PDB file of C-alpha atoms in Angstrom:
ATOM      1  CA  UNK A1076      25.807 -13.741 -13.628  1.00 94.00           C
ATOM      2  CA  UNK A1077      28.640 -16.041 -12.553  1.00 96.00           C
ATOM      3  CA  UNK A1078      27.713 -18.720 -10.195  1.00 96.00           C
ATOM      4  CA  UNK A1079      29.948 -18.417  -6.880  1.00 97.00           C
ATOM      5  CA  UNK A1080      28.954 -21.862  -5.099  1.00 97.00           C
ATOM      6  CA  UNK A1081      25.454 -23.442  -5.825  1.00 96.00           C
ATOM      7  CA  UNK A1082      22.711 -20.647  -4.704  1.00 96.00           C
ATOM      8  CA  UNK A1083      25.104 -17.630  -4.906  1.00 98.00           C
ATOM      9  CA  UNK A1084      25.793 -15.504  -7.899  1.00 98.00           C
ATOM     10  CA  UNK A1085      27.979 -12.669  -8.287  1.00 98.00           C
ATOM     11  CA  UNK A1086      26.167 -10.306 -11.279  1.00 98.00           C
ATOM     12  CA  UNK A1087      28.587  -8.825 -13.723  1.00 97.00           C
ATOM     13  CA  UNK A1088      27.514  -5.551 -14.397  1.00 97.00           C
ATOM     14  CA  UNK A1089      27.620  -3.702 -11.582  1.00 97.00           C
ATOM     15  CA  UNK A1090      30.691  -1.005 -11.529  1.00 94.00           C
ATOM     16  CA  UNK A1091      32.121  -0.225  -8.277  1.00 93.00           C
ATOM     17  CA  UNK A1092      31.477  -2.574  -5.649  1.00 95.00           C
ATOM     18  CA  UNK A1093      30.319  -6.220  -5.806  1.00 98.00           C
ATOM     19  CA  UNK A1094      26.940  -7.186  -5.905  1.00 98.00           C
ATOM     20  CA  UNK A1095      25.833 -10.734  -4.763  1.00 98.00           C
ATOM     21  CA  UNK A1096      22.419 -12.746  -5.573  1.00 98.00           C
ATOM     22  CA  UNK A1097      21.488 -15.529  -2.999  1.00 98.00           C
ATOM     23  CA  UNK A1098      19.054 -18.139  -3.659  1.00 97.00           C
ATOM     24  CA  UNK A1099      17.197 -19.590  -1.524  1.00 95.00           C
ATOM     25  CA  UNK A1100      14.128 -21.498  -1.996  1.00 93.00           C
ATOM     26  CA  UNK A1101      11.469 -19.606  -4.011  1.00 94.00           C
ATOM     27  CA  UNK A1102      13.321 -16.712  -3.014  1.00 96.00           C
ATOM     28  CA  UNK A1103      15.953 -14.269  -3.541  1.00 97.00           C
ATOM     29  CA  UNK A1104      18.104 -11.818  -2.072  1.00 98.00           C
ATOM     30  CA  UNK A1105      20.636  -9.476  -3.239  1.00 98.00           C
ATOM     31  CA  UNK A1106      23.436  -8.029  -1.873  1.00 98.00           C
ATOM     32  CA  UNK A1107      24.631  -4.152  -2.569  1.00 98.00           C
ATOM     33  CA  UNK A1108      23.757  -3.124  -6.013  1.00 97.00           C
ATOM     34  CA  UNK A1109      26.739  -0.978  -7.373  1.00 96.00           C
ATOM     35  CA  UNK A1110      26.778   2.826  -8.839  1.00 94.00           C
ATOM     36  CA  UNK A1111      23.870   4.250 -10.316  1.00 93.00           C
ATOM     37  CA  UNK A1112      25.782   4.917 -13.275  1.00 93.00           C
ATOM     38  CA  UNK A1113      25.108   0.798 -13.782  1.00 95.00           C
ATOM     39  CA  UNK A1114      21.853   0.395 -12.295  1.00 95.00           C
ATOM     40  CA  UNK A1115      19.645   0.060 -15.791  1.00 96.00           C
ATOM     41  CA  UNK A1116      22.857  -2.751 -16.264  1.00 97.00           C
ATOM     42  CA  UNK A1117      21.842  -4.277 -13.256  1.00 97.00           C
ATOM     43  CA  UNK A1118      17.932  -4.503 -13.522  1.00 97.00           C
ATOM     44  CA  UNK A1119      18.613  -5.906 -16.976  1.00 97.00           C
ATOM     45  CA  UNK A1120      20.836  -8.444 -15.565  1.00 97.00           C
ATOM     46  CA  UNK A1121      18.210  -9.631 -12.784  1.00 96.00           C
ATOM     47  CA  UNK A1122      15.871  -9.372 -15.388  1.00 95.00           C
ATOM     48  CA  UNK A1123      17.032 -12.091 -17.908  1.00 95.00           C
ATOM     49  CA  UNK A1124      18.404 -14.558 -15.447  1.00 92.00           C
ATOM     50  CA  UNK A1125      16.626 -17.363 -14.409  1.00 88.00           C
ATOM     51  CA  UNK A1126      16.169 -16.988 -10.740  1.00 91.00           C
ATOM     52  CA  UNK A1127      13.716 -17.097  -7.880  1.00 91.00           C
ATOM     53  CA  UNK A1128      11.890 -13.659  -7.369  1.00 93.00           C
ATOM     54  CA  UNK A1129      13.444 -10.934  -6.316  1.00 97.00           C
ATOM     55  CA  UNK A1130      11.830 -10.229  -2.752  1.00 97.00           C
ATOM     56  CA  UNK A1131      14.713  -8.120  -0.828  1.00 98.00           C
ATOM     57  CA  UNK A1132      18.200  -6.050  -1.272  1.00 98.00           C
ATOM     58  CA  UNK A1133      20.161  -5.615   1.222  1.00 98.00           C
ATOM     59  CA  UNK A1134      22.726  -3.000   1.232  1.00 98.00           C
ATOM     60  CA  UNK A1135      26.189  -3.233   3.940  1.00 98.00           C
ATOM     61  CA  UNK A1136      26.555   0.443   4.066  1.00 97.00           C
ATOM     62  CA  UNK A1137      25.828   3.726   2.506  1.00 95.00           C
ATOM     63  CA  UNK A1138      29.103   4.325   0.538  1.00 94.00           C
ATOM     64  CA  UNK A1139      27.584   4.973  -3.356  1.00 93.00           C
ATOM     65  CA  UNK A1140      29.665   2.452  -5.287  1.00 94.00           C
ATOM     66  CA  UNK A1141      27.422   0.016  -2.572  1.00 96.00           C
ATOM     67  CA  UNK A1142      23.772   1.676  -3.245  1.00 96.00           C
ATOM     68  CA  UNK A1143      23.812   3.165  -6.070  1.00 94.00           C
ATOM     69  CA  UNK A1144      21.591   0.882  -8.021  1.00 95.00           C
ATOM     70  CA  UNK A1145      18.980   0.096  -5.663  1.00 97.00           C
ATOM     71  CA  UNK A1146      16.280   2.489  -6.374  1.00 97.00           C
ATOM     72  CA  UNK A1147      16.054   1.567 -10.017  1.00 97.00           C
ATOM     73  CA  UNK A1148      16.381  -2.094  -8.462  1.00 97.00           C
ATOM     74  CA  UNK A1149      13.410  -1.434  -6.516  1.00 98.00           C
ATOM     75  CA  UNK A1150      11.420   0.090  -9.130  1.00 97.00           C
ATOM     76  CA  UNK A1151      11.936  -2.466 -11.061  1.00 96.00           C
ATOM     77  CA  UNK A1152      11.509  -5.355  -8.404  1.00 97.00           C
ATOM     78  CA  UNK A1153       9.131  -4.472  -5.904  1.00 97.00           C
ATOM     79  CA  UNK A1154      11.763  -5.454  -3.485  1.00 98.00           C
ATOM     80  CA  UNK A1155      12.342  -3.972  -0.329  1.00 98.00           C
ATOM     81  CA  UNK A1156      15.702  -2.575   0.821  1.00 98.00           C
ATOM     82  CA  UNK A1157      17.591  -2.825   3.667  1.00 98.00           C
ATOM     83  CA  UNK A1158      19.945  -0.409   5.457  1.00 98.00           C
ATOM     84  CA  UNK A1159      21.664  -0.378   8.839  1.00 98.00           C
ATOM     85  CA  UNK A1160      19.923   2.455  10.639  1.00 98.00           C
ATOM     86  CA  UNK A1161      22.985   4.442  11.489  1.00 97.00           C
ATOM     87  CA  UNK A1162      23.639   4.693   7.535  1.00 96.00           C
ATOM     88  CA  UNK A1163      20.322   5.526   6.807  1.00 96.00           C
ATOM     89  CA  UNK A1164      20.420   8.586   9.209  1.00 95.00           C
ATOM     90  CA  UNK A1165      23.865   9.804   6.802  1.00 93.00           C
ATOM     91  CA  UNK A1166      22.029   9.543   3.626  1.00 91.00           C
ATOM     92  CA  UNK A1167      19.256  11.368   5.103  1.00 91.00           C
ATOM     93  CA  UNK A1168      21.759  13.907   6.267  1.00 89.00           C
ATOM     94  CA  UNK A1169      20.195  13.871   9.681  1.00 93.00           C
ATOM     95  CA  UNK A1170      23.672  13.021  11.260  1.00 92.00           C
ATOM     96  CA  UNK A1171      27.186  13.325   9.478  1.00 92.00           C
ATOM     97  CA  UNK A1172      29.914  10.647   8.880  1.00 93.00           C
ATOM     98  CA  UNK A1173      31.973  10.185  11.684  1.00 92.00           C
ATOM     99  CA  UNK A1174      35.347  11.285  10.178  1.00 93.00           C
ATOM    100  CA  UNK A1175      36.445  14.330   8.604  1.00 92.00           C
ATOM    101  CA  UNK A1176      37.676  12.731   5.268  1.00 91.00           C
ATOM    102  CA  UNK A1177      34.303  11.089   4.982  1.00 90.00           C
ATOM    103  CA  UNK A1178      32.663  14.186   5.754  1.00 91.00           C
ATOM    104  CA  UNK A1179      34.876  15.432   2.278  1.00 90.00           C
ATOM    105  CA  UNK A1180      33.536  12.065   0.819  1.00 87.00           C
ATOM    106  CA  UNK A1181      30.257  12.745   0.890  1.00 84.00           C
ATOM    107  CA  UNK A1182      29.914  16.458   0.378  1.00 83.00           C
ATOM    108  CA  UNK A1183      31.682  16.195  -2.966  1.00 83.00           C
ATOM    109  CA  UNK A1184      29.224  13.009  -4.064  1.00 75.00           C
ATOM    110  CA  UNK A1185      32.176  10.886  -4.184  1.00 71.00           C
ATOM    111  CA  UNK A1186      31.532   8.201  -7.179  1.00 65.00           C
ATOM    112  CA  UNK A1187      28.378   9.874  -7.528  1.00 65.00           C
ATOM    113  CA  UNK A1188      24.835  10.849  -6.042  1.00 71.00           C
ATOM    114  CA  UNK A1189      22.769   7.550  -5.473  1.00 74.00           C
ATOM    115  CA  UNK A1190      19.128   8.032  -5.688  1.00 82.00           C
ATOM    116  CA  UNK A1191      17.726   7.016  -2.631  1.00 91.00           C
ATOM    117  CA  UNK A1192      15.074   3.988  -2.509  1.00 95.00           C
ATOM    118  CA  UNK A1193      12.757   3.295   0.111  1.00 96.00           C
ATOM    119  CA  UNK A1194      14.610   2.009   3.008  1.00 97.00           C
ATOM    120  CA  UNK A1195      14.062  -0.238   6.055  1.00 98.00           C
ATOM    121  CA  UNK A1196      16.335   0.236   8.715  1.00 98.00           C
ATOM    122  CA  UNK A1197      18.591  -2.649   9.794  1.00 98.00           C
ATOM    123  CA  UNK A1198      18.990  -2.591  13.218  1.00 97.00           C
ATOM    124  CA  UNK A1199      22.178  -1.609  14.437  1.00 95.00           C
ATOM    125  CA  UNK A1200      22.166  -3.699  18.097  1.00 95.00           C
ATOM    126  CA  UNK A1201      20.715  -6.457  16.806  1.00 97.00           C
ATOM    127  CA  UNK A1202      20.628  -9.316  13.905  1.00 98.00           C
ATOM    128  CA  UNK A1203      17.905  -9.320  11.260  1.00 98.00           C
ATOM    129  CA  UNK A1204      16.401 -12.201   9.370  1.00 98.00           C
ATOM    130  CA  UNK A1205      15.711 -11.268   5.888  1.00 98.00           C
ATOM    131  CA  UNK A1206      14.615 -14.591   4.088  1.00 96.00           C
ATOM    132  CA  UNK A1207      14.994 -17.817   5.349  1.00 95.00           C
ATOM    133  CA  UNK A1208      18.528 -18.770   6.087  1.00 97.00           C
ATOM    134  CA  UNK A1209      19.873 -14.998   5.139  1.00 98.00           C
ATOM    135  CA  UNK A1210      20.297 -12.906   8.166  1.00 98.00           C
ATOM    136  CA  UNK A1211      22.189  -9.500   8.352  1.00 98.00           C
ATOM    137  CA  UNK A1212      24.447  -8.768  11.502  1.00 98.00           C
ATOM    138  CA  UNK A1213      25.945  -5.528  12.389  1.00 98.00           C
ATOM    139  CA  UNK A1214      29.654  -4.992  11.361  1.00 98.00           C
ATOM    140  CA  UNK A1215      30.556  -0.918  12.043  1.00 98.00           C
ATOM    141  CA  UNK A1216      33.935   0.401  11.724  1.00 97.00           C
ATOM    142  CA  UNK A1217      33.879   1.042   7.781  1.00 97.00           C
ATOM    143  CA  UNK A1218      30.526   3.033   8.066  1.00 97.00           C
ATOM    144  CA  UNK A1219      28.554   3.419  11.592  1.00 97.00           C
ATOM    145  CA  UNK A1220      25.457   0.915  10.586  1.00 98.00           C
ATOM    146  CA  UNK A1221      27.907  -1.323   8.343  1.00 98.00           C
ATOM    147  CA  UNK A1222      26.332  -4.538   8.193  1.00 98.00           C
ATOM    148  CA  UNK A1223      27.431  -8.275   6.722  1.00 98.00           C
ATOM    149  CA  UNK A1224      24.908 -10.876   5.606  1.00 98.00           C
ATOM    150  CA  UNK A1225      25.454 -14.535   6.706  1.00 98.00           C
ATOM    151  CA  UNK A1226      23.694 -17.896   4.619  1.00 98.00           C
ATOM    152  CA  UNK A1227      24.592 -21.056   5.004  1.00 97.00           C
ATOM    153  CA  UNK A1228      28.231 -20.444   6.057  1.00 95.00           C
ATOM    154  CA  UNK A1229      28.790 -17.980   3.714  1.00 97.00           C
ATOM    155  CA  UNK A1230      29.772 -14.323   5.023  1.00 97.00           C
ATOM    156  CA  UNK A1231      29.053 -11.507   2.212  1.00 98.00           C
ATOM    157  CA  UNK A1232      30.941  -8.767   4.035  1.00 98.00           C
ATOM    158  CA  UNK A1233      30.659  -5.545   2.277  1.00 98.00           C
ATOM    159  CA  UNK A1234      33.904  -3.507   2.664  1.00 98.00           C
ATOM    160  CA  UNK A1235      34.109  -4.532   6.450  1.00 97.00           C
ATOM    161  CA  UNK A1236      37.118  -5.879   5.490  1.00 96.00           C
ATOM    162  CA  UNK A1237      38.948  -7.305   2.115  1.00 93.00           C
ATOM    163  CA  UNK A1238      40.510 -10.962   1.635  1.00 92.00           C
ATOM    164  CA  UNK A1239      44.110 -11.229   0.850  1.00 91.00           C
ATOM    165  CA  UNK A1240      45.827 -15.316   0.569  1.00 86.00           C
ATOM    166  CA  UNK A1241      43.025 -16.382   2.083  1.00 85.00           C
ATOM    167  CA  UNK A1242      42.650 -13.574   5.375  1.00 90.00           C
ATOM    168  CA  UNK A1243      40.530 -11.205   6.175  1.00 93.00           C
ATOM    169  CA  UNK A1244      42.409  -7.747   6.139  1.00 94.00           C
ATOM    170  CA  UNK A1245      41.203  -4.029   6.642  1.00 95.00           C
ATOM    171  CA  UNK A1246      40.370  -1.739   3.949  1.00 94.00           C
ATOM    172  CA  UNK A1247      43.210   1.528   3.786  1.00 94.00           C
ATOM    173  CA  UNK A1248      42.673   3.501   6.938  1.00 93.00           C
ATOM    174  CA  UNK A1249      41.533   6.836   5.778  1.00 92.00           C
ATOM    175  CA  UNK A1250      37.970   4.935   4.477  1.00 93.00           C
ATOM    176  CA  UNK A1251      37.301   3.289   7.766  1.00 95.00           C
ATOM    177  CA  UNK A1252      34.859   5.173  10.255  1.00 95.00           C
ATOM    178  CA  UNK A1253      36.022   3.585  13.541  1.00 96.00           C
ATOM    179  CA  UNK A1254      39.116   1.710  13.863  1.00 96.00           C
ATOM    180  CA  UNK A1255      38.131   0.025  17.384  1.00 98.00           C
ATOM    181  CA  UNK A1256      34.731  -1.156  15.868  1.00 97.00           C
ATOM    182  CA  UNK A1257      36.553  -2.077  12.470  1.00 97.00           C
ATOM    183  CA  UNK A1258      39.280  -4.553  14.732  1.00 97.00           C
ATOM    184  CA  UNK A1259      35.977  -5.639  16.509  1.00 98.00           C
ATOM    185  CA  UNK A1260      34.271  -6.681  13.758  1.00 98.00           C
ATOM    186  CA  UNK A1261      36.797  -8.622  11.495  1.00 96.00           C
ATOM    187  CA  UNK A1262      37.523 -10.380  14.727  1.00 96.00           C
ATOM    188  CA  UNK A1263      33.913 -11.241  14.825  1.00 96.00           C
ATOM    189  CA  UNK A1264      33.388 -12.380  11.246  1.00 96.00           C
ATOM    190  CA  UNK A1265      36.887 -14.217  11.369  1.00 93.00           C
ATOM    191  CA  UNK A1266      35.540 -16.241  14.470  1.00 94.00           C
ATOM    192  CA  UNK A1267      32.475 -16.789  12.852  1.00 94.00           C
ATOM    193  CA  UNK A1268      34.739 -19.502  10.499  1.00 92.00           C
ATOM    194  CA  UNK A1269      32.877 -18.820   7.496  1.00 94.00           C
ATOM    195  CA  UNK A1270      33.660 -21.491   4.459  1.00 91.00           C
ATOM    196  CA  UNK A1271      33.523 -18.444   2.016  1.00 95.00           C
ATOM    197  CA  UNK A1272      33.955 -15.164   2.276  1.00 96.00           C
ATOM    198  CA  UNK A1273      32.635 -12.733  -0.364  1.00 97.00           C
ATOM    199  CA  UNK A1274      34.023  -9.039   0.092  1.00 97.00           C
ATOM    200  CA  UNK A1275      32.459  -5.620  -1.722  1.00 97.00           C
ATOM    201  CA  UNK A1276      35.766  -5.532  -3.389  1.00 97.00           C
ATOM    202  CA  UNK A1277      37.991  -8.199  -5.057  1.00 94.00           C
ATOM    203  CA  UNK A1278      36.976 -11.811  -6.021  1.00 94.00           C
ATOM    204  CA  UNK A1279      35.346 -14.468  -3.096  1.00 95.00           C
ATOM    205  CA  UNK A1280      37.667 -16.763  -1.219  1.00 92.00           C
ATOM    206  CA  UNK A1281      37.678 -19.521   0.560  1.00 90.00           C
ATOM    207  CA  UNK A1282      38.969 -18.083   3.853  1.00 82.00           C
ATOM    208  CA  UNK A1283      42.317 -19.465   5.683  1.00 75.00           C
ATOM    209  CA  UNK A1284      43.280 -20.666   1.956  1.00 60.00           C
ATOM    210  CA  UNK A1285      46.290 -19.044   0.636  1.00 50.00           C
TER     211      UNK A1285
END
């Protein structure tokens, strides 16, 4: 693991999106878990580091380079996972992505099936305290139940957007769900003035730096 800022972590052997360990207290939470194909990687990596337990995973969305780990996670942990409800209901494939390139996306297992874990739903109307201090918000517009997670001024924001010279800019088009919701909500998190912003993709920034 590399240490981000004192209490946050970004592991190194995830492949495809970012994963993010936060520390706080006798606790800890992680953020998105990569592809399966580097899940055994990933427990491994938890494993030897020296950190509080394990207690929850939160994941921003259901894309597979963002979940695929946490089942073996879970196994391993005993942790419990969080989804945004909406995303949950597209895994499940009790309602279908809102686009019809994502629709493409996940037919063909894009990056990969991820196993599923046991999941509790994230509401998608409402903030959710995980852990002291760590609290997931809503953030659609890249998936329907996108979510970020907030501690201590620090936004991890999934793919809900991407930081370029410091700003917070949107993902290529044909990935994002809901292009009103996606202006909404990287208005929201800019407002927010986070003093670090750690995106699914990329390296963390300091935010209005360039």
């Amino acid at each position: 693991m590399r240490e981000v800022i004192p209490g946050v972590h970004r592991l190194t052997s995830t492949r495809g999106g970012n994963a993010y360990l936060i520390e706080e207290g006798d606790r800890a939470v992680l953020v998105d878990t990569g592809l399966r194909s580097s899940a055994e990687a990933v427990v491994a990596e938890l494993a030897a580091a020296r950190i509080p337990k394990l207690t929850d995973v939160v994941l921003t969305h259901y894309d597979p380079d963002h979940v695929g780990g946490a089942a073996a996670v879970q196994r391993a942990t005993g942790a419990r996972v969080w989804l945004g409800a909406a995303d949950i209901r597209i895994l499940r494939g009790e309602q279908e992505p809102p686009t019809r390139t994502r629709r493409a996306m996940f037919r063909s297992g894009w990056l990969g099936r991820a196993e599923l874990p046991e999941l509790i739903a994230l509401p998608d109307d409402a903030d959710q305290e995980i852990a002291p201090a760590v609290v997931a918000l809503p953030a659609p517009g890249h998936t329907p139940g996108h979510h970020i997670v907030r501690w201590r001024g620090v936004a991890f924001i999934g793919d809900a957007a991407r930081v370029a010279k410091g700003r917070l800019v949107h993902l290529p088009g044909f990935l994002i769900s809901d292009r009103a919701a996606a202006d909404a909500t990287l208005a929201a998190i800019a407002a927010s003035t986070p003093r670090l912003g750690c995106p699914g993709h990329g390296s963390p920034a300091r935010l209005g730096e360039s």
